[in-house]
Amino acid sequence: MAKKDSLIVVSGGMDSVTLLYEYKERIALALSFDYGSNHNAREIPLAAMHCQRLGIEHLTLSLGFMHDYFRSSLLEGADAIPEGSYAEANMKSTVVPFRNGIMLAIAAGMAESRGLSQVLIANHNGDHAIYPDCRNEFICAMDAATKAGTYANVRVAAPYTNISKADIARKGKELGIDYSETWSCYKGGEKHCGRCATCVERREALSQAGIVDTTPYEGETGGDGSQG
């Protein structure tokens, strides 16, 4: 049996939930961060549900100052979220400045406090062009910083950095994950909107992985996104 030496940052989205299941034997603690985004209230309960299902301790930490003082469409309400393709020009407004840096710093401190040696995060290569704090050079720099800045030499591991969201979905398919029990939509409504870039990316990844999309979308009655 693997040693439980890891802490995971888990949002309740497809990527982090997949990482949670893939590394469940090593994970001792899962952290979610409520930073006041449009969709935190939709995704965090799903993160908690999956952790409970796996018998992994889950904590939600409040980062309300980010909502109060940072600028991002992700913090400004559903109407501010762009619709269409998942591309830099369309998605740059959703960047929450240094979000992953802040979260990883807190996670490293929590890991050392719990006697854990590794922090897991689920960024992937589709994020690279848009989010600076998802790129390989950032992960390497944070790994070096947490290793140097903790007595426990806490490391940051991001196993999905160089693979696609479709690749992650393929892993989830093998693990038997029901992706309808995850949240992607940045608008944070009652259902996934189906139109924002994160919904578009979600649909494409599931399709490419050969997974029938049973996510409920606004205005669509078929679980696969059809009208009937």
CSV table of N, CA and C in Angstrom, one decimal, residues 34-37 62-72 74-76 96:
chain,number,residue,atom,x,y,z
A,34,ASP,N,-12.1,28.7,-1.4
A,34,ASP,CA,-13.2,29.6,-1.8
A,34,ASP,C,-12.7,31.0,-1.9
A,35,TYR,N,-12.5,31.4,-3.2
A,35,TYR,CA,-11.9,32.8,-3.4
A,35,TYR,C,-12.9,33.7,-4.0
A,36,GLY,N,-14.2,33.3,-3.9
A,36,GLY,CA,-15.3,34.1,-4.4
A,36,GLY,C,-15.6,34.1,-5.8
A,37,SER,N,-15.1,33.1,-6.5
A,37,SER,CA,-15.4,33.0,-8.0
A,37,SER,C,-16.9,32.7,-8.2
A,62,SER,N,-11.1,29.8,3.1
A,62,SER,CA,-11.6,31.0,2.5
A,62,SER,C,-10.5,31.9,2.1
A,63,LEU,N,-10.5,32.4,0.9
A,63,LEU,CA,-9.6,33.4,0.4
A,63,LEU,C,-10.4,34.6,-0.1
A,64,GLY,N,-11.3,35.1,0.7
A,64,GLY,CA,-12.2,36.2,0.3
A,64,GLY,C,-11.5,37.4,-0.1
A,65,PHE,N,-10.3,37.7,0.3
A,65,PHE,CA,-9.6,38.9,-0.1
A,65,PHE,C,-9.4,38.9,-1.6
A,66,MET,N,-9.3,37.8,-2.2
A,66,MET,CA,-9.0,37.7,-3.7
A,66,MET,C,-10.3,38.3,-4.4
A,67,HIS,N,-11.4,37.9,-3.9
A,67,HIS,CA,-12.7,38.5,-4.5
A,67,HIS,C,-12.8,40.0,-4.3
A,68,ASP,N,-12.3,40.4,-3.1
A,68,ASP,CA,-12.5,41.8,-2.8
A,68,ASP,C,-11.5,42.7,-3.5
A,69,TYR,N,-10.3,42.2,-3.8
A,69,TYR,CA,-9.2,43.1,-4.2
A,69,TYR,C,-8.6,42.7,-5.6
A,70,PHE,N,-8.8,41.5,-6.1
A,70,PHE,CA,-8.3,41.1,-7.4
A,70,PHE,C,-9.2,41.4,-8.5
A,71,ARG,N,-8.7,41.6,-9.7
A,71,ARG,CA,-9.5,41.9,-10.9
A,71,ARG,C,-9.5,40.7,-11.8
A,72,SER,N,-10.7,40.2,-12.1
A,72,SER,CA,-10.9,39.0,-13.0
A,72,SER,C,-12.3,38.9,-13.3
A,74,LEU,N,-13.7,36.2,-13.7
A,74,LEU,CA,-14.2,35.1,-12.9
A,74,LEU,C,-14.8,35.5,-11.5
A,75,LEU,N,-14.5,36.7,-11.1
A,75,LEU,CA,-14.9,37.2,-9.8
A,75,LEU,C,-16.1,38.3,-10.0
A,76,GLU,N,-16.5,38.5,-11.2
A,76,GLU,CA,-17.4,39.7,-11.5
A,76,GLU,C,-18.8,39.3,-11.8
A,96,VAL,N,-7.2,34.9,-12.7
A,96,VAL,CA,-7.1,35.5,-11.4
A,96,VAL,C,-5.7,35.6,-11.0
